[in-house]
PDB file of C-alpha atoms in Angstrom:
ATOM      1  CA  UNK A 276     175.578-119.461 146.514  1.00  0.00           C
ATOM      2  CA  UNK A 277     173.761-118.383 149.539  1.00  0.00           C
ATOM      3  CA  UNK A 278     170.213-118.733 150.393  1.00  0.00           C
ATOM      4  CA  UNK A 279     168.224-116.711 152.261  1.00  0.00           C
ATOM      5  CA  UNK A 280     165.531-118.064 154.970  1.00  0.00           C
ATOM      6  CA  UNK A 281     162.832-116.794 156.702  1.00  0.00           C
ATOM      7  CA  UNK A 282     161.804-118.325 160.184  1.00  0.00           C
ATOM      8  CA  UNK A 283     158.189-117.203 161.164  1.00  0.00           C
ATOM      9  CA  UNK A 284     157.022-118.432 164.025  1.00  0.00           C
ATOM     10  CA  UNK A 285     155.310-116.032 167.281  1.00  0.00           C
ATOM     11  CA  UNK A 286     156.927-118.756 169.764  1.00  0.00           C
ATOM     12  CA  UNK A 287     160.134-117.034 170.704  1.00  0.00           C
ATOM     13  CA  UNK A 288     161.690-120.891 172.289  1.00  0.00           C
ATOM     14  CA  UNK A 289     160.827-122.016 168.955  1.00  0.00           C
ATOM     15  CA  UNK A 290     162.203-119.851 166.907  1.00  0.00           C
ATOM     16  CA  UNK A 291     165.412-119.624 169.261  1.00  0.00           C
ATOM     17  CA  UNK A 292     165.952-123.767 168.492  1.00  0.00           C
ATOM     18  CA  UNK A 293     165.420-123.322 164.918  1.00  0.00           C
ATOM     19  CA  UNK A 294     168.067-120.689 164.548  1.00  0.00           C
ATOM     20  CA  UNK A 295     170.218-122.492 166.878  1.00  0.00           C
ATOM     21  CA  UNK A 296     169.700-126.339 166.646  1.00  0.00           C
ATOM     22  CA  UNK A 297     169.884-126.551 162.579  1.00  0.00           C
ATOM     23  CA  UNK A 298     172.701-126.016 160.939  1.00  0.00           C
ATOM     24  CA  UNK A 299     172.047-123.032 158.593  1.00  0.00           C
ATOM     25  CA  UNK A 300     175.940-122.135 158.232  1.00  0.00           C
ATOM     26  CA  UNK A 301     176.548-125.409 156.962  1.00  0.00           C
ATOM     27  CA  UNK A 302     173.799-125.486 154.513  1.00  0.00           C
ATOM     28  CA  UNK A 303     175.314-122.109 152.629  1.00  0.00           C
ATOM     29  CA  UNK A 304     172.440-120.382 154.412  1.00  0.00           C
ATOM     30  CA  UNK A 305     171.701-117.361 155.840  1.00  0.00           C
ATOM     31  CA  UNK A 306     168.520-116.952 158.829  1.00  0.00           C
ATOM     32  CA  UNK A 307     166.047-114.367 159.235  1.00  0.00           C
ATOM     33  CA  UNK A 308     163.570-113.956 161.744  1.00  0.00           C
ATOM     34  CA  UNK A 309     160.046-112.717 162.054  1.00  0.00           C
ATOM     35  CA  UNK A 310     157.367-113.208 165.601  1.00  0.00           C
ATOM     36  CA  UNK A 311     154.754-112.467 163.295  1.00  0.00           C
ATOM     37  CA  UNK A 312     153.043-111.621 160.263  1.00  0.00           C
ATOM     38  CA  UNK A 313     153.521-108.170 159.737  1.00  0.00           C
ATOM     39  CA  UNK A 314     157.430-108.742 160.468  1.00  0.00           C
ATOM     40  CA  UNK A 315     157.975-111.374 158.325  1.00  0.00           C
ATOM     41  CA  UNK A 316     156.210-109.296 155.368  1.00  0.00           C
ATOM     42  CA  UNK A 317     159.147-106.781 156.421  1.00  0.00           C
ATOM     43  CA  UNK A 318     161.657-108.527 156.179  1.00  0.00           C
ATOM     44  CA  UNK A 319     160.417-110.325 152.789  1.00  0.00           C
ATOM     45  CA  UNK A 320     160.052-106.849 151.514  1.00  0.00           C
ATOM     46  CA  UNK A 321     163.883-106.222 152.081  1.00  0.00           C
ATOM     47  CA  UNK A 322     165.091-109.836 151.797  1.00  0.00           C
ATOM     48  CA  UNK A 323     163.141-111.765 149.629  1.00  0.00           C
ATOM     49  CA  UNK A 324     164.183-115.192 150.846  1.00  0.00           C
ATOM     50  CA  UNK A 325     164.368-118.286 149.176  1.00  0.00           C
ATOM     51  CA  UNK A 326     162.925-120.923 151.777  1.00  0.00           C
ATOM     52  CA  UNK A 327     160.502-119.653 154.436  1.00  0.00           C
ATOM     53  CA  UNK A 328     159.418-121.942 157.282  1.00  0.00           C
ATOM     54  CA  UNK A 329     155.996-120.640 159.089  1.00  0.00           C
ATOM     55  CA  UNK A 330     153.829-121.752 161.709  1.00  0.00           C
ATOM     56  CA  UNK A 331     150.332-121.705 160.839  1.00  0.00           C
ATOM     57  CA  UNK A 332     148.667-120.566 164.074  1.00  0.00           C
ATOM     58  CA  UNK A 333     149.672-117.598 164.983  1.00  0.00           C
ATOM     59  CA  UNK A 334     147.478-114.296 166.098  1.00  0.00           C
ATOM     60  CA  UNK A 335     146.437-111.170 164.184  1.00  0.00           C
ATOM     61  CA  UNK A 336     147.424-112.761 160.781  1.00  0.00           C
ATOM     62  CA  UNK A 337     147.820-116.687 160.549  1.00  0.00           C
ATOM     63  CA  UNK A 338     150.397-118.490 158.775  1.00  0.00           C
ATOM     64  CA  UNK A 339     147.896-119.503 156.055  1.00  0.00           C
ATOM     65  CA  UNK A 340     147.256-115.383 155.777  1.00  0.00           C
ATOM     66  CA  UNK A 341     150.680-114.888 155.387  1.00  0.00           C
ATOM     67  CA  UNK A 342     151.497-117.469 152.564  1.00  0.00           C
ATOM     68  CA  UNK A 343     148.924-115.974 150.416  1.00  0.00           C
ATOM     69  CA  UNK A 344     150.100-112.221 150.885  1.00  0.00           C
ATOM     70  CA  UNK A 345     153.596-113.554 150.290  1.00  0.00           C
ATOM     71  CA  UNK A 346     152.663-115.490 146.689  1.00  0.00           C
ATOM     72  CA  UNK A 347     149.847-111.819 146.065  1.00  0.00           C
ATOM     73  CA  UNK A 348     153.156-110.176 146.337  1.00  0.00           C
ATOM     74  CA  UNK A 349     155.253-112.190 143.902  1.00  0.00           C
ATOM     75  CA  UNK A 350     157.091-114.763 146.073  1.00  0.00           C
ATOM     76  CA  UNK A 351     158.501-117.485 144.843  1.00  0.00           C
ATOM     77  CA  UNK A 352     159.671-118.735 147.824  1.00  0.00           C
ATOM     78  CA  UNK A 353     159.776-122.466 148.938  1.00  0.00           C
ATOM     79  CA  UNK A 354     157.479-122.721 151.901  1.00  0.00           C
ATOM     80  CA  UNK A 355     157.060-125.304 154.538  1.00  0.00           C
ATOM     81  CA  UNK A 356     154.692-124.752 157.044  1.00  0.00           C
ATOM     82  CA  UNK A 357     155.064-125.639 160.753  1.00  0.00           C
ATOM     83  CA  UNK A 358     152.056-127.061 162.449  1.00  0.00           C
ATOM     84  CA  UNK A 359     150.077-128.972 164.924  1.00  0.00           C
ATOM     85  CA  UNK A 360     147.183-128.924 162.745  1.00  0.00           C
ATOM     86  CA  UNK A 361     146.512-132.402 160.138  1.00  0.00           C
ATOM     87  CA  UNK A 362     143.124-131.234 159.098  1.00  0.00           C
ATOM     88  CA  UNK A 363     142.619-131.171 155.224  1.00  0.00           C
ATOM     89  CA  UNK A 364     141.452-127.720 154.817  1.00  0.00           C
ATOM     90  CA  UNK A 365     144.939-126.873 156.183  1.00  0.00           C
ATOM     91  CA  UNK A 366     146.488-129.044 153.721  1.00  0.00           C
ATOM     92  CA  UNK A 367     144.461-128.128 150.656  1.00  0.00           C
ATOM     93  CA  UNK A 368     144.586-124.070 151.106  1.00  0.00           C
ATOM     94  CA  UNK A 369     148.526-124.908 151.359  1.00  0.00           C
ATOM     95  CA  UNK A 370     148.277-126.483 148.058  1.00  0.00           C
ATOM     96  CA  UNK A 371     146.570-123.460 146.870  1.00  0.00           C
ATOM     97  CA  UNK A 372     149.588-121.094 147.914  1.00  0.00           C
ATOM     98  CA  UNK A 373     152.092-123.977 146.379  1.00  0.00           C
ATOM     99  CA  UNK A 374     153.414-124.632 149.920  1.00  0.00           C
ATOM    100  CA  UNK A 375     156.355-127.224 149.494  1.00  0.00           C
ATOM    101  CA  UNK A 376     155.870-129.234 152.971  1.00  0.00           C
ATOM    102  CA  UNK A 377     154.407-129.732 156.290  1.00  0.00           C
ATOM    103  CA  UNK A 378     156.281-130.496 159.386  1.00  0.00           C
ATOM    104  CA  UNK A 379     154.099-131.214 162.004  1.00  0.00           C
ATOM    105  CA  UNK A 380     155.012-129.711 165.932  1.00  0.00           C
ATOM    106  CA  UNK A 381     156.230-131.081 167.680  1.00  0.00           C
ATOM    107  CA  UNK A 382     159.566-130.884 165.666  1.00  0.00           C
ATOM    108  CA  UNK A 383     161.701-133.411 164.646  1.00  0.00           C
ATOM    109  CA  UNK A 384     164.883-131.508 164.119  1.00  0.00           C
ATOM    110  CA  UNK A 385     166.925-133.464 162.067  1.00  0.00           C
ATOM    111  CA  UNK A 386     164.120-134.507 159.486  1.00  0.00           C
ATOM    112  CA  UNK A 387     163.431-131.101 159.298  1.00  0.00           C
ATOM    113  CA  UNK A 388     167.049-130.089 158.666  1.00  0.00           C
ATOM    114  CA  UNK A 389     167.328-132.993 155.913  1.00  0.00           C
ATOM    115  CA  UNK A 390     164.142-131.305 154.203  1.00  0.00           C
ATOM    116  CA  UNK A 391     166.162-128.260 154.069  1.00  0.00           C
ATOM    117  CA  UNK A 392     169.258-129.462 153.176  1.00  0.00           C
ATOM    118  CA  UNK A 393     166.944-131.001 150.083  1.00  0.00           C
ATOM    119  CA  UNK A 394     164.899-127.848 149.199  1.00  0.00           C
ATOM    120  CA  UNK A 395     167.952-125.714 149.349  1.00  0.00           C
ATOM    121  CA  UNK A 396     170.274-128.201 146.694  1.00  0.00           C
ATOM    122  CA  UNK A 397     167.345-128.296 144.358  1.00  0.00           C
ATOM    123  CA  UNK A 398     167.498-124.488 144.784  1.00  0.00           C
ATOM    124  CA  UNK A 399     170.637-123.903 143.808  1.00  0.00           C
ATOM    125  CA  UNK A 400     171.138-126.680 141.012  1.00  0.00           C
ATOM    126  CA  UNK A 401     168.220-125.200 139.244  1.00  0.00           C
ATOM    127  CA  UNK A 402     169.592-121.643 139.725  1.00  0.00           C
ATOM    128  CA  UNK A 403     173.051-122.822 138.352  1.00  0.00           C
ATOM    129  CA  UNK A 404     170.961-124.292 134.865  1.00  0.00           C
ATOM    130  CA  UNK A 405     169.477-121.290 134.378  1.00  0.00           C
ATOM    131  CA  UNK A 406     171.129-118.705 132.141  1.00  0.00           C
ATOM    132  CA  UNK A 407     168.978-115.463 132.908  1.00  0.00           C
ATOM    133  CA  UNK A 408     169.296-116.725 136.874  1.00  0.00           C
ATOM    134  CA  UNK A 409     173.412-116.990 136.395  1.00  0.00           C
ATOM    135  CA  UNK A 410     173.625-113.623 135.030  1.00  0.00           C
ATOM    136  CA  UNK A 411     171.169-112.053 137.901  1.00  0.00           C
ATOM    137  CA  UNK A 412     173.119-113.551 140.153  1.00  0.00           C
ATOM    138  CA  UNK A 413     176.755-112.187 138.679  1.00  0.00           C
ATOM    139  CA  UNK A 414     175.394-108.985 138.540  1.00  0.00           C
ATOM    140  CA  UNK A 415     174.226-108.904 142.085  1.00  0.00           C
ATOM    141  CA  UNK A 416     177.561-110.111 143.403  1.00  0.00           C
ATOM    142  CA  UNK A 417     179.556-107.964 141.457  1.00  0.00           C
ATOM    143  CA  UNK A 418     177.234-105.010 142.335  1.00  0.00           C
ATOM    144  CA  UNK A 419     176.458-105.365 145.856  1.00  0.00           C
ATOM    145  CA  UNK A 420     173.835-103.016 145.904  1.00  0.00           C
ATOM    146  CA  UNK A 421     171.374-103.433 148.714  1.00  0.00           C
ATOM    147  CA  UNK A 422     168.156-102.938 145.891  1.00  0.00           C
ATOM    148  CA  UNK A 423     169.577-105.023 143.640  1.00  0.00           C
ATOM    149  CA  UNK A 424     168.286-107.879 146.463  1.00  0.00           C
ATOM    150  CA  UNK A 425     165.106-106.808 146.538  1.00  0.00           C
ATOM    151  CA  UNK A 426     162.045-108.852 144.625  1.00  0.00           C
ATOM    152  CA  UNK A 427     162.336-108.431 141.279  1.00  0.00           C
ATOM    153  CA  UNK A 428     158.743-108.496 140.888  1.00  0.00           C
ATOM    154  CA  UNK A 429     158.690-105.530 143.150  1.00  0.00           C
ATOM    155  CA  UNK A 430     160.864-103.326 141.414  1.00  0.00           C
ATOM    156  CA  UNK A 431     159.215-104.298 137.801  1.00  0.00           C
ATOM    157  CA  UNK A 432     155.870-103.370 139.456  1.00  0.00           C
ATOM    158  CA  UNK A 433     157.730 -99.502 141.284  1.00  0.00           C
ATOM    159  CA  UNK A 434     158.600 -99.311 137.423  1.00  0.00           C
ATOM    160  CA  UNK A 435     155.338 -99.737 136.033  1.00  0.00           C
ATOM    161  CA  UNK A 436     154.353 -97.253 138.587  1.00  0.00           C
ATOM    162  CA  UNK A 437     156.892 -94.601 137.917  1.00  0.00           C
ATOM    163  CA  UNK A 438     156.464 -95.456 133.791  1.00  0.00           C
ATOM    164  CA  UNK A 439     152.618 -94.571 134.475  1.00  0.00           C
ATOM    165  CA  UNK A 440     153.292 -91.507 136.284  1.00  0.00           C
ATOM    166  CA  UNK A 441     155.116 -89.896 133.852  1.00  0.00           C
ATOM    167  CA  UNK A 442     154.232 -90.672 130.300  1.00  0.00           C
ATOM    168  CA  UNK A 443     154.625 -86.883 129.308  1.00  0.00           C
ATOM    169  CA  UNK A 444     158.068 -86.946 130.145  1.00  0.00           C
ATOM    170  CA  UNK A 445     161.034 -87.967 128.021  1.00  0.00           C
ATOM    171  CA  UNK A 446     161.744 -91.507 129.650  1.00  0.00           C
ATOM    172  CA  UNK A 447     164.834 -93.390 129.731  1.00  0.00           C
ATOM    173  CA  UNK A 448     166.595 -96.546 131.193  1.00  0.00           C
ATOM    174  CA  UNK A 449     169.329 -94.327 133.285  1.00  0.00           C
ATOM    175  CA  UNK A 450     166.277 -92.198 134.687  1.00  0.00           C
ATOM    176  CA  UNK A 451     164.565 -95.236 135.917  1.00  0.00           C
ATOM    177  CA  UNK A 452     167.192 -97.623 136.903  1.00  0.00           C
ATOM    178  CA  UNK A 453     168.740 -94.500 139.133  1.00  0.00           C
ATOM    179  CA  UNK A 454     165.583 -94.420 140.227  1.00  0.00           C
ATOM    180  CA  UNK A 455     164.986 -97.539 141.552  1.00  0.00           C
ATOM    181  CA  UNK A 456     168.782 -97.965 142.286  1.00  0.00           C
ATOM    182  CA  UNK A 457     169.898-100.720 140.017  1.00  0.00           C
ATOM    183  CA  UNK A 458     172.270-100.755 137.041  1.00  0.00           C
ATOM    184  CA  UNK A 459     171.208-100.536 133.604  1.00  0.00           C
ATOM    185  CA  UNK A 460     172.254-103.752 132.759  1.00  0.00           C
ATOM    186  CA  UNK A 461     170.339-105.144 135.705  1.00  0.00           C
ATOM    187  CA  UNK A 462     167.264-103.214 134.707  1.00  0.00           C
ATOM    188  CA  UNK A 463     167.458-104.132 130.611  1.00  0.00           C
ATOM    189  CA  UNK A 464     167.739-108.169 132.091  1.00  0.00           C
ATOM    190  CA  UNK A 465     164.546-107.888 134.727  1.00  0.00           C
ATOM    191  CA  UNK A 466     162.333-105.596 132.387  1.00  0.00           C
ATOM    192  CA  UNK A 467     162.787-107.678 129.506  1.00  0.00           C
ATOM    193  CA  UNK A 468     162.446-110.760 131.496  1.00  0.00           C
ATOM    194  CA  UNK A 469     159.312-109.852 133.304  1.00  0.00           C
ATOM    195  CA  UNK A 470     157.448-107.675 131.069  1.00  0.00           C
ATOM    196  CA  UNK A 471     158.755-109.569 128.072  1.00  0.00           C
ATOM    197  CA  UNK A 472     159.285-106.286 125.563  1.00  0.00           C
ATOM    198  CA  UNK A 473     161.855-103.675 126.094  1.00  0.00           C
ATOM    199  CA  UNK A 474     161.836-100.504 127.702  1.00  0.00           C
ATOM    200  CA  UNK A 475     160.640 -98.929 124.971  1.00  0.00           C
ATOM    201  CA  UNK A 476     158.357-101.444 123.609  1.00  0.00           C
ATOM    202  CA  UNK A 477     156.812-100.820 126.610  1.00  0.00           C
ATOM    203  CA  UNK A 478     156.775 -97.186 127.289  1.00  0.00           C
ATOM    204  CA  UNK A 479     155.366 -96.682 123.677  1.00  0.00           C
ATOM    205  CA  UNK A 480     152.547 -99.115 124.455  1.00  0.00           C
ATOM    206  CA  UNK A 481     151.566 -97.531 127.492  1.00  0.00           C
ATOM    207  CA  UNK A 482     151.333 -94.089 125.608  1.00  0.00           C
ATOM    208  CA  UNK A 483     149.197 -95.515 122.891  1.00  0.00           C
ATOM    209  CA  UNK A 484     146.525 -97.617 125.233  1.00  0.00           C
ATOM    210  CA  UNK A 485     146.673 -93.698 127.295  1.00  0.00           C
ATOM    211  CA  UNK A 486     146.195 -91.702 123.341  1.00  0.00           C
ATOM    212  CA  UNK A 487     143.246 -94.349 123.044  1.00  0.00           C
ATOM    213  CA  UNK A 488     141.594 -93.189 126.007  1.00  0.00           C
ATOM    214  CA  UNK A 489     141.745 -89.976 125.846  1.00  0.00           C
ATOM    215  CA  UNK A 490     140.415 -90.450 121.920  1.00  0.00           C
ATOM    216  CA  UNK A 491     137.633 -91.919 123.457  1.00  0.00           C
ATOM    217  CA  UNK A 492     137.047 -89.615 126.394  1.00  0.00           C
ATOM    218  CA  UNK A 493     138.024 -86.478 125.928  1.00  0.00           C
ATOM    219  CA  UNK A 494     137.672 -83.641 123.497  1.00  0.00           C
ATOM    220  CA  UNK A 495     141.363 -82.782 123.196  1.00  0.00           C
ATOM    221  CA  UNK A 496     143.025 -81.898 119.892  1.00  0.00           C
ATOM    222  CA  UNK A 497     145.062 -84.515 118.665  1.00  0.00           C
ATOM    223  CA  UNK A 498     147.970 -82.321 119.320  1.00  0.00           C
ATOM    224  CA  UNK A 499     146.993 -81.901 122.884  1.00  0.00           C
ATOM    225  CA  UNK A 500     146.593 -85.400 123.456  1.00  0.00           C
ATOM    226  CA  UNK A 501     150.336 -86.390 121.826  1.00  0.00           C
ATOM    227  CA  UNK A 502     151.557 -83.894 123.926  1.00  0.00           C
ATOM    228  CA  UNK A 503     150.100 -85.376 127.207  1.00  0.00           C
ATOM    229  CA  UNK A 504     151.985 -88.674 126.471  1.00  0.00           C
ATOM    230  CA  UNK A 505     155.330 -87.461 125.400  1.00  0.00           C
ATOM    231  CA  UNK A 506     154.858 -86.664 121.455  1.00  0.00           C
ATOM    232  CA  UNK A 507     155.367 -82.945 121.440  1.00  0.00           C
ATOM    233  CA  UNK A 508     155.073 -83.492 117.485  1.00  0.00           C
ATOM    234  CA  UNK A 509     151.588 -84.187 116.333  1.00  0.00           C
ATOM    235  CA  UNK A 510     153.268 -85.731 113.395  1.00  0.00           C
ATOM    236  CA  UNK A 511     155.818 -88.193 114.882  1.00  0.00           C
ATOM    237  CA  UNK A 512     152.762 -89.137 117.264  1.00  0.00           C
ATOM    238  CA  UNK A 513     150.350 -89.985 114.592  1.00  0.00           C
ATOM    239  CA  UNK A 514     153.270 -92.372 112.922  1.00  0.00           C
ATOM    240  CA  UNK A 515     153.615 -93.870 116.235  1.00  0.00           C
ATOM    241  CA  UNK A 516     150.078 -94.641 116.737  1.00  0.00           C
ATOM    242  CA  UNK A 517     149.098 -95.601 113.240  1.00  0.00           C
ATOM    243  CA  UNK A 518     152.111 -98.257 113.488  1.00  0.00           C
ATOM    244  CA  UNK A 519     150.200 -99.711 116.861  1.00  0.00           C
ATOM    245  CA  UNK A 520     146.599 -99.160 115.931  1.00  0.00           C
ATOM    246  CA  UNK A 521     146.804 -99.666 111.634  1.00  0.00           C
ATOM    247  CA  UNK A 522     145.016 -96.057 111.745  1.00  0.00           C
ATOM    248  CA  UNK A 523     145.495 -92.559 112.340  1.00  0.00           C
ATOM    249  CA  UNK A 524     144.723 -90.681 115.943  1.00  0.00           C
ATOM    250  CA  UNK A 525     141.980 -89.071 114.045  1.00  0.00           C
ATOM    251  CA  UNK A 526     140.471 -92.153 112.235  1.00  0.00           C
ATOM    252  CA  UNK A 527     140.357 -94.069 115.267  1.00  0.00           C
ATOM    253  CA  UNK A 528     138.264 -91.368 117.036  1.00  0.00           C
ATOM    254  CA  UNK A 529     135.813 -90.848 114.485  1.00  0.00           C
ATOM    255  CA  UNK A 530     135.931 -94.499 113.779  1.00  0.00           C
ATOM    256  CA  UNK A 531     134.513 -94.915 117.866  1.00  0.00           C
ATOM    257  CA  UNK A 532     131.989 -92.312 117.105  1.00  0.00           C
ATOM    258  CA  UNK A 533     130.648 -93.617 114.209  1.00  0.00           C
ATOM    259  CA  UNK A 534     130.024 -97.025 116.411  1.00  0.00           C
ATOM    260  CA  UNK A 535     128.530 -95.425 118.701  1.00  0.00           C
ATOM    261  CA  UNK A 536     125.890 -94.040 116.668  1.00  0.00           C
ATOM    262  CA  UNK A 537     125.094 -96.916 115.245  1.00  0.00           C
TER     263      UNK A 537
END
């Protein structure tokens, strides 16, 4: 198993002795690079590493910046942060962000390699104890697709996106996984996984808590309004939505109104 790391630091001689100077190859892992913030959130875009090592003071966006747009974006990265700094604010915003360790600059190279070596083997023992991990990671090397390495929680969030967007349409798995160019089987294990219902568990949700709003805010006909979310059958859509809700389309309405009144 590979691992993926991500060396952040806007001191090009540093960065140039951490690539060279540890031994990555050894390790089972593969380096990336970033001179700053807005690269490294690149790269993690593309990459999605596993261990990122990040110096904290660096201009434009510091490395304390960076950690918490990295964990705001779903990363579950293990971070250690290079620094020069021993102040406790340092140290308690890192705990905030879950940051593993701190090396402090300047840096002893083979205590920092040893912390790796660590980080990475309690990386991949976990991984191999984990069934829904084992299977991403079949599928990914049987695949070789370039999204399927991606951040999962990015492509569950471009699906909640595209789900949103299109609500009146007839939805299905092929549709969306093409879409975000995965396999089926790929997108059935990460939707389940991360949104814990299925596909259509959640699709059918989404068009109920939309059919409730539109109840509430609009003056559309029922029919209009099961049309808007994919029921072109006012009847199939009031069975849907009185399985959900415990009422009709039209009881819940005049059920609101009636509240509001009183």
């Amino acid at each position: 198993m590979i691992l993926k790391v991500l060396l952040v630091d806007d001191e090009a001689p540093i960065l140039g002795n951490l690539k060279s100077i540890i031994p990555w190859k050894d390790m089972n892992m593969q380096v990336l690079a970033a001179r700053s913030g807005k690269e490294a959130l690149e790269l993690f875009d593309i990459h999605n590493p596993d261990i990122i090592l990040c110096d904290i003071r660096m201009p434009v966006m510091d490395g304390l910046t960076l950690v918490g747009e990295l964990r705001r974006l779903g990363s579950k990265a293990e971070i250690i942060l290079l620094t020069g700094y021993q102040e406790f604010e340092y140290a308690r915003a890192g705990i905030r962000y879950k940051v593993r360790d701190y090396i402090c600059k300047p840096i002893h190279y083979k205590e920092l390699e040893n912390t790796i070596r660590s980080i990475g083997e309690q990386i991949v023992n976990k991984r191999l104890k984990d069934p829904f991990q084992q299977t991403v990671t079949r599928i990914q090397e049987n695949e070789g697709d370039q999204a399927v390495r991606k951040n999962p929680q990015q492509l569950m969030a471009e699906a909640a996106r595209y789900i949103a967007d299109r609500l009146d349409t007839d939805l299905g798995i092929e549709e969306l996984a093409g879409h975000l160019g995965i396999s089926c089987s790929y997108f059935s294990l990460l939707f389940k996984n991360h949104l814990g219902m299925t596909f259509v568990e959640y699709v059918t949700s989404k068009r109920i808590e939309a059919a409730k709003y539109l109840l509430l805010h609009s003056d559309k006909s029922i029919t209009q309004i099961g049309s808007g979310i994919g029921y072109h059958e006012r009847r199939y859509f009031t069975k849907v939505f009185q399985r959900y809700t415990g009422m009709t389309p039209s009881e819940f309405r005049e059920q609101a109104k009636n509240a509001t009144v009183s």
